[in-house]
Coordinates of C-alpha atoms and ligand atoms in Angstrom, one line a residue:
X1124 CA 125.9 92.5 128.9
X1125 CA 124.2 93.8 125.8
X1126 CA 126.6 97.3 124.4
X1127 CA 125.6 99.5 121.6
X1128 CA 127.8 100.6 119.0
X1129 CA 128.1 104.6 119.0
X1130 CA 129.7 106.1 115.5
X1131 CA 130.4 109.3 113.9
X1132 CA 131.6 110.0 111.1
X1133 CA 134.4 112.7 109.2
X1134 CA 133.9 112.9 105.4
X1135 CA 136.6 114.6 103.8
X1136 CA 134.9 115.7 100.0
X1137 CA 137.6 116.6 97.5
X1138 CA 135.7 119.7 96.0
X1139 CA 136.1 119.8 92.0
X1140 CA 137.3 123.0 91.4
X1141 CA 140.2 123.7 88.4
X1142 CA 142.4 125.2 90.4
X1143 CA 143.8 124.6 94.0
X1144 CA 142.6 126.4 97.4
X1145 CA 145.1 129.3 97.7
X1146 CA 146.8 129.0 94.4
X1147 CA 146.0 128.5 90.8
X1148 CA 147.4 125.4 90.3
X1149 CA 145.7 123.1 88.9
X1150 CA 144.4 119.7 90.6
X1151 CA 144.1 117.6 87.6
X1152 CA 144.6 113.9 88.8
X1153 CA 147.1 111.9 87.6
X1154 CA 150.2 114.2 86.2
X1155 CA 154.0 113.4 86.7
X1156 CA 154.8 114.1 90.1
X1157 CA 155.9 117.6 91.6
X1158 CA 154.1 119.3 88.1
X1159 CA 151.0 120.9 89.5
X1160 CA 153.1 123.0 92.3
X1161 CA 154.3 126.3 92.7
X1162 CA 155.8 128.7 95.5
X1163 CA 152.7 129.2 97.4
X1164 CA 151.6 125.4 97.8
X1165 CA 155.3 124.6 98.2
X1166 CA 155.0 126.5 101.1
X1167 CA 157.9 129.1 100.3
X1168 CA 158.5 131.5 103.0
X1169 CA 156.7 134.8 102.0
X1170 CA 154.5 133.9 99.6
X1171 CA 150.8 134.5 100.6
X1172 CA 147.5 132.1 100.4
X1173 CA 144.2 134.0 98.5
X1174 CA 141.5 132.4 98.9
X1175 CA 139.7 130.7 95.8
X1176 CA 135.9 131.5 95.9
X1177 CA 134.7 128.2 94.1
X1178 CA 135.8 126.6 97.0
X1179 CA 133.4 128.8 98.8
X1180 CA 130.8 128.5 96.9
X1181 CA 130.9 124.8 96.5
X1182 CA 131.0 124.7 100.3
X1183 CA 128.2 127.0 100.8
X1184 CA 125.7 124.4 98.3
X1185 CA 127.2 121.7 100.8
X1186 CA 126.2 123.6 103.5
X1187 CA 122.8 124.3 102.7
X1188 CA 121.8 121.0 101.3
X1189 CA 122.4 120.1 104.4
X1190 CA 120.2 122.2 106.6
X1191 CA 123.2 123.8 108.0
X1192 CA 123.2 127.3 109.9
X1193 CA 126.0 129.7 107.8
X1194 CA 128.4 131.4 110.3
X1195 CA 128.4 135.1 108.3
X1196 CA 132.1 135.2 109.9
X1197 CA 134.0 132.3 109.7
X1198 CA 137.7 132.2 110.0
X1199 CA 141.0 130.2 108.7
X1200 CA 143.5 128.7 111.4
X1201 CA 146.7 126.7 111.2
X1202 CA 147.1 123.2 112.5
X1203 CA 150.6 122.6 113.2
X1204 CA 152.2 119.3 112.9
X1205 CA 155.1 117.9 111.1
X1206 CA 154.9 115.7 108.1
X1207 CA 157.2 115.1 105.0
X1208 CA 153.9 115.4 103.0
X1209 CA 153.5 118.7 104.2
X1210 CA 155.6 121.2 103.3
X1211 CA 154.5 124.4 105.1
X1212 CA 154.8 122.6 108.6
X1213 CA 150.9 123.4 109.1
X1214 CA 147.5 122.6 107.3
X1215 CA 145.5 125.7 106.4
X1216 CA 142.1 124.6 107.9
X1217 CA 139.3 126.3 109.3
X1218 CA 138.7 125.6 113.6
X1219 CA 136.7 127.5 116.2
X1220 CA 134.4 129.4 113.2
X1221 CA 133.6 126.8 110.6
X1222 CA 131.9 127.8 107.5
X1223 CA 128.7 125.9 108.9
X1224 CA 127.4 124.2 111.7
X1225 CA 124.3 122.3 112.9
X1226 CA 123.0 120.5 110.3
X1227 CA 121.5 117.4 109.2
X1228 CA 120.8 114.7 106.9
X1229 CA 117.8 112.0 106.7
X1230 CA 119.1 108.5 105.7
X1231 CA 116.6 105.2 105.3
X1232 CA 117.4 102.0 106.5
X1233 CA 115.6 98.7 107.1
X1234 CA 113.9 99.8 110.0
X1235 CA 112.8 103.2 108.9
X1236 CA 113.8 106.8 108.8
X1237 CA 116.7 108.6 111.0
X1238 CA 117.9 111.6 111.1
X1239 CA 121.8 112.0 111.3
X1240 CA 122.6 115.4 113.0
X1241 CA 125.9 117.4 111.3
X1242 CA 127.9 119.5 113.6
X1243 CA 130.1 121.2 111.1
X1244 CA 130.9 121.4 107.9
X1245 CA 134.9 123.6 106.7
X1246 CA 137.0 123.8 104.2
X1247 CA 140.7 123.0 104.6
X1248 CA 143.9 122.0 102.2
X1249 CA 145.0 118.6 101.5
X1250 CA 148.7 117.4 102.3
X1251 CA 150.9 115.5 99.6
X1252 CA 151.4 112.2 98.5
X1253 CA 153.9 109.8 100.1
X1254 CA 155.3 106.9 98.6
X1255 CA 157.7 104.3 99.9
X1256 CA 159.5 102.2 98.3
X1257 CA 159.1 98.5 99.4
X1258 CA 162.4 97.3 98.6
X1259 CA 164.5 100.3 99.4
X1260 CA 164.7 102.6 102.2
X1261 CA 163.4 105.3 100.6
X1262 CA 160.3 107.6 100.5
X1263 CA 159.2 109.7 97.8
X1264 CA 156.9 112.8 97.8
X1265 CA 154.5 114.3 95.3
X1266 CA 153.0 117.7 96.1
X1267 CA 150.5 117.8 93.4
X1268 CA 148.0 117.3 96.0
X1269 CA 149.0 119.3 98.3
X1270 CA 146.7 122.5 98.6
X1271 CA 143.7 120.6 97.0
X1272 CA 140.3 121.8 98.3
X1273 CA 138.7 119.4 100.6
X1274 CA 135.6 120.4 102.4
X1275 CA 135.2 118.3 105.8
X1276 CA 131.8 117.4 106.7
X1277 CA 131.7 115.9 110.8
X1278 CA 128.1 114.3 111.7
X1279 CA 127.5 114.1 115.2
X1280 CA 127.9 110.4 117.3
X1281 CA 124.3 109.5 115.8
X1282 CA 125.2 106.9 113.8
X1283 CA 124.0 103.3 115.7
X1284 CA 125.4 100.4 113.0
X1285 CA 127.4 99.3 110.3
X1286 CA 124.4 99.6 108.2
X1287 CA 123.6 103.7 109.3
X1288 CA 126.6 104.8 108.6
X1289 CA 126.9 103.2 105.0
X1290 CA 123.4 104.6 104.5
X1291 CA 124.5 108.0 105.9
X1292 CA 127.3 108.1 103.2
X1293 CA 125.8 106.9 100.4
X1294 CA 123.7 109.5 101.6
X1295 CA 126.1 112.3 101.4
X1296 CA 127.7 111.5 98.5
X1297 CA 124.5 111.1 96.6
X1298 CA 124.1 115.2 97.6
X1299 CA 127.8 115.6 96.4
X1300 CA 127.3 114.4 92.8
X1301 CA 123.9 115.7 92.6
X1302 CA 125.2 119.5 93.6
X1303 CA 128.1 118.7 91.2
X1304 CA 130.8 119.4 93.5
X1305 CA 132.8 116.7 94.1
X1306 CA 133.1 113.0 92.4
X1307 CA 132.3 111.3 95.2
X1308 CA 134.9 108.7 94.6
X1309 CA 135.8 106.5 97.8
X1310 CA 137.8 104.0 95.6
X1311 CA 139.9 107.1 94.3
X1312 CA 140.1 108.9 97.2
X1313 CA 137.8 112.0 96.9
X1314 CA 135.5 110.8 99.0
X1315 CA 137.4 109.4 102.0
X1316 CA 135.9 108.9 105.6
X1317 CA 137.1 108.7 109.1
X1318 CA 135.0 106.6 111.5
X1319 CA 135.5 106.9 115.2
X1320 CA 133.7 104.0 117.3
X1321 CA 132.8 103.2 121.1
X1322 CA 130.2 101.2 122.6
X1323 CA 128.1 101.4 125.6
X1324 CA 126.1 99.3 128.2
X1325 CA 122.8 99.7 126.6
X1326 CA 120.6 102.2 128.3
X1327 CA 123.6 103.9 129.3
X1328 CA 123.9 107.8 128.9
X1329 CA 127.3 108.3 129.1
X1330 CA 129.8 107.5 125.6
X1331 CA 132.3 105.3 126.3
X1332 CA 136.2 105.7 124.8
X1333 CA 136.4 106.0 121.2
X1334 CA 138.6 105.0 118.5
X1335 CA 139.3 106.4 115.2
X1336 CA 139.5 104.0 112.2
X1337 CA 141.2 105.0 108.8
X1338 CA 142.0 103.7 105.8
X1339 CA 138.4 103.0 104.7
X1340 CA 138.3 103.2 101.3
X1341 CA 134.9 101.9 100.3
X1342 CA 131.8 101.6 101.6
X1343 CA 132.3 97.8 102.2
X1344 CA 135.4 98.6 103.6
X1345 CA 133.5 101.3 106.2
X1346 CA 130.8 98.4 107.2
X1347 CA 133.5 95.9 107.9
X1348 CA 135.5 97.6 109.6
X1349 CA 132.8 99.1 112.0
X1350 CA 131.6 95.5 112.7
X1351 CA 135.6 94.6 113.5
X1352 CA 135.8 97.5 116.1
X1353 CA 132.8 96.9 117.4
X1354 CA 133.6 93.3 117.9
X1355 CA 137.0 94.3 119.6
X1356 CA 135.9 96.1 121.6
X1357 CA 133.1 94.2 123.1
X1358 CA 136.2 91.4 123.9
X1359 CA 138.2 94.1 125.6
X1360 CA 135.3 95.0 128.0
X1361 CA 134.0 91.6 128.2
X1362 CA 137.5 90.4 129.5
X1363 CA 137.2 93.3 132.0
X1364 CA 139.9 95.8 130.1
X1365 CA 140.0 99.5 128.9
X1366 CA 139.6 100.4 125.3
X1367 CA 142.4 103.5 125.1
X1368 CA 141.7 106.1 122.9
X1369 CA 143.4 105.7 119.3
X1370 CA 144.1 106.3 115.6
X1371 CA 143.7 102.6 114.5
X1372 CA 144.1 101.7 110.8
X1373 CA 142.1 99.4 108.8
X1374 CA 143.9 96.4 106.6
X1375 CA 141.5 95.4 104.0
X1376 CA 143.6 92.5 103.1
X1377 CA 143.5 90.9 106.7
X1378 CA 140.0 92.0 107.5
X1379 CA 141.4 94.1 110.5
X1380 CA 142.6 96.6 112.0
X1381 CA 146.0 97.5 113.6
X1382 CA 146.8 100.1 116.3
X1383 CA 148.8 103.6 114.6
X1384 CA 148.9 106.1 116.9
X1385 CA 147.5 107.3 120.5
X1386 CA 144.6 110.0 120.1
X1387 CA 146.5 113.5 119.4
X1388 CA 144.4 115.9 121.1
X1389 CA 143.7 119.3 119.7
X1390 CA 146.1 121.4 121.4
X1391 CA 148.9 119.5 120.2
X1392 CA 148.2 120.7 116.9
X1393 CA 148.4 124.7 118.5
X1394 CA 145.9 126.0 116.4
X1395 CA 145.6 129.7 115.9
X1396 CA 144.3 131.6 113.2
X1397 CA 146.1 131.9 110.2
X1398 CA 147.6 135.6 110.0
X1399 CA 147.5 135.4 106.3
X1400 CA 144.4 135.3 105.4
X1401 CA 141.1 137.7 107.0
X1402 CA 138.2 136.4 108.0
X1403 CA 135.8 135.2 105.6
X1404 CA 132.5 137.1 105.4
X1405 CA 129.5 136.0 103.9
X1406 CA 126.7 138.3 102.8
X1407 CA 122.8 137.5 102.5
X1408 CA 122.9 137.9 98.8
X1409 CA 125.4 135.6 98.0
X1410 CA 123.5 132.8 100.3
X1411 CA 120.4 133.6 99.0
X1412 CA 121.5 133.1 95.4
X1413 CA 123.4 129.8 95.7
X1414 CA 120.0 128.3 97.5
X1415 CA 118.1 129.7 94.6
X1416 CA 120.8 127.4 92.2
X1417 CA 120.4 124.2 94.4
X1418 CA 118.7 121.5 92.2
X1419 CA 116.0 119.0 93.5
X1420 CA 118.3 116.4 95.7
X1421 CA 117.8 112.9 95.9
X1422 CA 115.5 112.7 98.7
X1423 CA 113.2 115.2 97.1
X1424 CA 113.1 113.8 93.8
X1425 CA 112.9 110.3 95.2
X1426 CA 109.1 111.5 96.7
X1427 CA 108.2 113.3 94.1
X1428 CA 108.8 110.1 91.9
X1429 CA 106.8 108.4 94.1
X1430 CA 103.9 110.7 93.7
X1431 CA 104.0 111.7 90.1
X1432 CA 104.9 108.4 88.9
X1433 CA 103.5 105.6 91.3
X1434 CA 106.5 103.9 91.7
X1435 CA 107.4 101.9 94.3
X1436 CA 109.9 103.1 96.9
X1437 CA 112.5 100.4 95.6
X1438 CA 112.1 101.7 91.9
X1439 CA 112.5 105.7 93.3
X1440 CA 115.4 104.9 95.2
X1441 CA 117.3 103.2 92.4
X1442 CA 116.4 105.8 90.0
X1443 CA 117.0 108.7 91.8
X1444 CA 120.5 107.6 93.3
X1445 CA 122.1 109.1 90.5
X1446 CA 120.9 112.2 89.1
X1447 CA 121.9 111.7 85.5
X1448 CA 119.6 108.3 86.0
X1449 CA 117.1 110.0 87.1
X1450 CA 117.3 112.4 84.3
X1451 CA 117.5 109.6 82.0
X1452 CA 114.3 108.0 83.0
X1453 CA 112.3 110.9 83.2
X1454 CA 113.4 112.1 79.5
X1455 CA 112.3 108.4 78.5
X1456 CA 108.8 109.0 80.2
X1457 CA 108.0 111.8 78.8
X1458 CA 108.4 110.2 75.1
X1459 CA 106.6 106.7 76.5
X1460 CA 104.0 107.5 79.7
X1461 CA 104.0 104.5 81.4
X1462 CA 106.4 104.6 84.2
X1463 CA 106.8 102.0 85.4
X1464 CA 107.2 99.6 82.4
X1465 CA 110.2 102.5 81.8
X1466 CA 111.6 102.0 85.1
X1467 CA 111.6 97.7 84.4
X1468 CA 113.3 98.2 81.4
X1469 CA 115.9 100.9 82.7
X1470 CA 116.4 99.1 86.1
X1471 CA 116.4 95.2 84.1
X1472 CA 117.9 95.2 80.8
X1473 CA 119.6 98.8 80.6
X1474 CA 121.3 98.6 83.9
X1475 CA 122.3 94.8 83.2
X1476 CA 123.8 96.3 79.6
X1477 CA 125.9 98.8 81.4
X1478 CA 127.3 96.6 84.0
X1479 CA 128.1 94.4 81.6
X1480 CA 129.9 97.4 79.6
X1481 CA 131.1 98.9 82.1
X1482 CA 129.4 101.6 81.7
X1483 CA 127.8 104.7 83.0
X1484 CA 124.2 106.0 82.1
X1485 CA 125.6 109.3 80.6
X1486 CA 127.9 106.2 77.9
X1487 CA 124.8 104.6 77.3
X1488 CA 124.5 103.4 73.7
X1489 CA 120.8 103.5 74.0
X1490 CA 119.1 106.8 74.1
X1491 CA 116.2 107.7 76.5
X1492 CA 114.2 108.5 73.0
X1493 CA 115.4 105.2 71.2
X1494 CA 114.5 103.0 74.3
X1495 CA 110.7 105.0 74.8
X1496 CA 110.8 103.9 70.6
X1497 CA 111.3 100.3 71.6
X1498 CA 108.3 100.6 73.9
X1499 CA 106.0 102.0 72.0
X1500 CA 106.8 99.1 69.4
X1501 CA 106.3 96.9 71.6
X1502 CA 102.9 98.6 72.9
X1503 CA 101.7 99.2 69.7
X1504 CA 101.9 95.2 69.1
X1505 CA 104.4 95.8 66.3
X1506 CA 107.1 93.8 68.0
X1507 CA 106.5 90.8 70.4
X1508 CA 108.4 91.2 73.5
X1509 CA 110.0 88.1 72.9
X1510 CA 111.5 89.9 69.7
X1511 CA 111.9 93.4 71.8
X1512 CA 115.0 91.1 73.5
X1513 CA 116.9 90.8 70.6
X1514 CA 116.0 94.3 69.2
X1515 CA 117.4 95.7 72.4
X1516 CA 121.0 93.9 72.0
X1517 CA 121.1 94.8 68.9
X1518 CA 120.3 98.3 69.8
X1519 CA 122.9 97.8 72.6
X1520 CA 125.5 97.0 69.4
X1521 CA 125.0 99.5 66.6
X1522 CA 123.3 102.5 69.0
X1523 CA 120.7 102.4 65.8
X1524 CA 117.0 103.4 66.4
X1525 CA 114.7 100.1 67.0
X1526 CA 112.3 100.9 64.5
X1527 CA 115.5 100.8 61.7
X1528 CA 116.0 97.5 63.0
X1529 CA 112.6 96.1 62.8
X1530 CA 112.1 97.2 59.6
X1531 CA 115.4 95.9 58.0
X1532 CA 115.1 92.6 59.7
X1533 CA 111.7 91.9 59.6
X1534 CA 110.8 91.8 62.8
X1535 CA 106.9 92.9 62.8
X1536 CA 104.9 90.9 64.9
X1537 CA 102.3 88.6 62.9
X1538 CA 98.8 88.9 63.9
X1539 CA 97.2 87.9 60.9
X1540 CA 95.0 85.7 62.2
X1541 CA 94.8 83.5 58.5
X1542 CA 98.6 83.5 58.2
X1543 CA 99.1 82.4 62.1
X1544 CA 96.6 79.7 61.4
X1545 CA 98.4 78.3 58.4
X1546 CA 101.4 77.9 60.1
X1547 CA 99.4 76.2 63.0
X1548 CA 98.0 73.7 60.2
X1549 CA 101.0 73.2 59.3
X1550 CA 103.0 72.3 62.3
X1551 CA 100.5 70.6 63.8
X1552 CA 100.3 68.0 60.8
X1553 CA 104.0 67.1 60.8
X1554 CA 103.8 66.0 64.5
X1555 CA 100.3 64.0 63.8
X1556 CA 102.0 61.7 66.3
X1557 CA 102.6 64.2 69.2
X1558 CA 98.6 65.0 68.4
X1559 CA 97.8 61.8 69.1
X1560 CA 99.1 61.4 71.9
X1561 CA 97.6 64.9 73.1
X1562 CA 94.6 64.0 72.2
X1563 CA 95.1 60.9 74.2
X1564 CA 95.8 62.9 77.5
X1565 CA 99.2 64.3 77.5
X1566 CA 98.0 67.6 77.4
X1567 CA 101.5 68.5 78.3
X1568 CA 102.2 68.5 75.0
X1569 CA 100.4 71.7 74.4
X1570 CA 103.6 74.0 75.2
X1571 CA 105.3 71.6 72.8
X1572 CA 103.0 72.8 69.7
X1573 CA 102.9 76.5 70.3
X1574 CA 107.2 76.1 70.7
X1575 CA 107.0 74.8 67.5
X1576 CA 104.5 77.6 65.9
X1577 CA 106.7 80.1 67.3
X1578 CA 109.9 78.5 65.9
X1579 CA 108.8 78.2 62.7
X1580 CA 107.7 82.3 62.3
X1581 CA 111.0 82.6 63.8
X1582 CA 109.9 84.5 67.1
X1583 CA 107.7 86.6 65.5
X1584 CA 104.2 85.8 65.6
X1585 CA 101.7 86.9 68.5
X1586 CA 102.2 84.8 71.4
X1587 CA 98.8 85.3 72.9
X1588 CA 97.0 84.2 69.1
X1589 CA 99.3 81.3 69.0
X1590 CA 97.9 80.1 71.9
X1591 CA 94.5 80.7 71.1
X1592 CA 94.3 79.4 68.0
X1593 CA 96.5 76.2 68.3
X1594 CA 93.8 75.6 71.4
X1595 CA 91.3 76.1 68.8
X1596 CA 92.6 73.7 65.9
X1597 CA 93.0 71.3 68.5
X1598 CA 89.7 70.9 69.6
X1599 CA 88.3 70.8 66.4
Ligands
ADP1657 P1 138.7 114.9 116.4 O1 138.8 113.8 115.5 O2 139.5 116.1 116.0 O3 138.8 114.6 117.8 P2 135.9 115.6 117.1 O4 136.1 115.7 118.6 O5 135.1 116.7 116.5 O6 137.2 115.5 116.2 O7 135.1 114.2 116.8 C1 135.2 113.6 115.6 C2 134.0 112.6 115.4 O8 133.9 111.7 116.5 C3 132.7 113.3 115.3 O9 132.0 112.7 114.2 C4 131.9 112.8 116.6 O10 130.6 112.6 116.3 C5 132.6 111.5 116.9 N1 132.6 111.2 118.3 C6 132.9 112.0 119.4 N2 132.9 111.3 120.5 C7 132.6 110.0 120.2 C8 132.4 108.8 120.9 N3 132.5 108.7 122.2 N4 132.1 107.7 120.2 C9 131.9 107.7 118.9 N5 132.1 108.8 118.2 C10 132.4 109.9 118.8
MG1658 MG1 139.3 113.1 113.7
ZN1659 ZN1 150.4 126.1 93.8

């Protein structure tokens, strides 16, 4: 029997605001443990939670990025469960009245475009940090996290493959960076994703038993592990058993995944809402001036790049998956108007530069201006492009304008026709015997004499009158 996979997907976005949810500590990464806490994220009893508006805010730019409807009133609730990383004994979250609700996002994939509905989008607190200790038995706790903003975006079961619902994050988290609200970090956990899984006959209406995978902490680890389930549980039907409903837990290391937990269902968790804090109103004014400050997202930008610049789709996407990239390249257009010989050079020997560096595009130690200089040397015949090469690593070295280094190392492009002819004269009467031959048939040997021209100006004569004129003494 032929099954099709059925996926959604839970994005938990770490929001990137100083401070935490309902406190003002701060949620700087990476200080000493149990530093960044204080009564009311400890979860001291009388203390009380105030809300902190970034989070809001930031929430609200998700939101309508998204397409999503805003609930005016939307309320806080507490999910009750106990954990050593969770010191109150319940997760401020938001249940019945999310911020948002019924959204979507478009993703591309081989086989076209597909919409990806989004049924909710709330805020909530993270927990803590456990650690154990592999040698003793012994746990340790750090609460630094604990009471960092997340926002928690849940798409409907739309998602078909593997390959959708890598597309559908890269997706989101393209928005996340572009809105500048979160990192969008899988690898350091503040972008982190739940998948849950079934499959059904094909054809079939009904959804069949699901189960939730964690642990994914990259996209490759989000594709592999889909394909795993899927695979399970095609083995489990096809041997005529039940998948059961479970929390299942990804191992990267041993490509699969292990059983954690049965499904908790909701009313385990006895939500209700949380007494402390009232119910969040939102006003028209406040939504219409956060859509107002929403920039061009990538979709948008990627079809206006299209238009405006004639690039192909390939070249748009690449460029427009980061917005600082996109920013770049446009900055370097303006300076040098020819598009797309920018985009070769960004996408070929600027990307190459900063994956070698390991770099980002905002670290790059060529500017848009002094890469649009490069080209305009090279435009302008001033430079071969053969010489533009080593003009560019040596750009890529001392961060110094192009034109500084042609000049210094004289690197102008010959095309004086009198001086490229001497050097042809020259060359071609130390290999008299190589003419010979050429003249006898090998006209292989061609490639051989222009090599030589070129070696001897050291790179820097004009290719195309090399040829041209070698062609031309020959013949003679
Ligand atoms: P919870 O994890 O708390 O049970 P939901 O019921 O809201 O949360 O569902 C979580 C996710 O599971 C959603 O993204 C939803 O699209 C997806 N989902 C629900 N039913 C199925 C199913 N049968 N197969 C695959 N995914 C499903
Ligand atoms: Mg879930
Ligand atoms: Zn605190």
């Amino acid at each position: 029997m032929d099954y099709e996979p059925v996926i959604g997907l839970e994005v938990h976005a770490q929001l990137k605001t100083k401070t935490k949810i309902f406190c003002s500590c701060s949620t700087r990464f990476g200080a000493p443990p149990n530093t960044h806490t204080c009564p009311v994220c400890l979860g001291m009893p009388g203390v009380l939670p105030v809300l902190n508006k970034q989070v809001v805010e930031y929430t609200l730019r998700m939101a309508l990025a998204t397409h999503c409807t805003i609930n005016r009133e939307s309320r806080f609730a507490r999910k009750n469960y106990f954990y050593p990383d969770l010191p109150k004994g319940y997760q401020i979250s938001q249940y019945e009245l999310p911020i948002a609700r019924d959204g979507f996002v478009d993703i591309e994939i081989n086989s076209g475009k597909k919409r990806i509905g989004i049924t909710r989008i709330h805020m909530e607190e993270d927990a803590g940090k456990l650690t154990h200790d592999p040698d003793r038995p012994l746990s340790m706790v750090d609460f630094n996290r604990t009471g960092v903003p997340l926002m928690e975006i849940v798409s409907e079961p739309d998602i078909r493959t593997p390959e959708e619902a890598g597309a559908y994050l890269r997706n989101l988290r393209a928005i996340v960076r572009y809105l500048d609200i979160s990192d969008g970090n899988m690898e350091e956990g503040s972008f982190r994703c739940d998948a849950n899984v079934s499959i059904r006959p094909k054809g079939a209406e009904a959804f069949g038993t699901r189960a939730e995978l964690k642990n994914l902490n990259s996209f490759k680890h989000v594709e592999k592990a889909l394909s795993f389930e899927i695979f399970r549980q095609k083995e489990i039907l096809e041997d005529g058993g039940q998948i059961i409903q479970e929390t299942r837990l990804w191992d990267p290391d041993k490509n699969r995944s292990t059983s954690m937990r049965g499904k908790e269902e909701a009313h385990d968790y006895r939500y209700f809402p949380d007494p402390d804090l009232l119910p969040l109103v939102i006003d028209d004014d406040w939504i219409d001036s956060i859509q107002n400050s929403i920039p061009e997202l990538p979709d948008e930008k990627k079809k206006r790049f299209m238009d405006e610049y004639h690039l192909p789709a390939y070249d748009a996407d690449f460029l427009t998956s980061n917005r600082e990239l996109a920013g770049y390249f446009e900055t370097c257009v303006k300076d040098f108007p020819n598009p797309k010989q920018v985009s070769n050079w960004v996408m070929g020997s600027l990307m190459g530069l900063l994956n070698v560096q390991g770099k980002s595009i905002t670290e790059s130690p060529i500017s848009s201006k002094d890469l649009a200089q490069l080209l305009h040397l090279i435009d302008k015949k001033t430079i071969s492009s053969k010489i533009a090469k080593t003009v560019f690593d040596e750009m890529a070295q001392t961060g110094r304008p192009p034109k500084e280094i042609v000049t210094e190392k004289g690197l102008v492009q010959v095309t004086d026709e009198s001086a490229i002819k001497a050097v042809v004269l020259k060359v071609l009467q130390e290999c008299s015997t190589e003419v010979k031959d050429y003249k006898n048939g090998k006209t292989k040997l061609f490639g051989f004499f222009v090599g030589q021209v070129m070696k001897e100006t050291k790179g820097k004569a004009n290719p195309k009158m090399v040829n041209e004129i070698v062609k031309k003494v020959l013949s003679e």
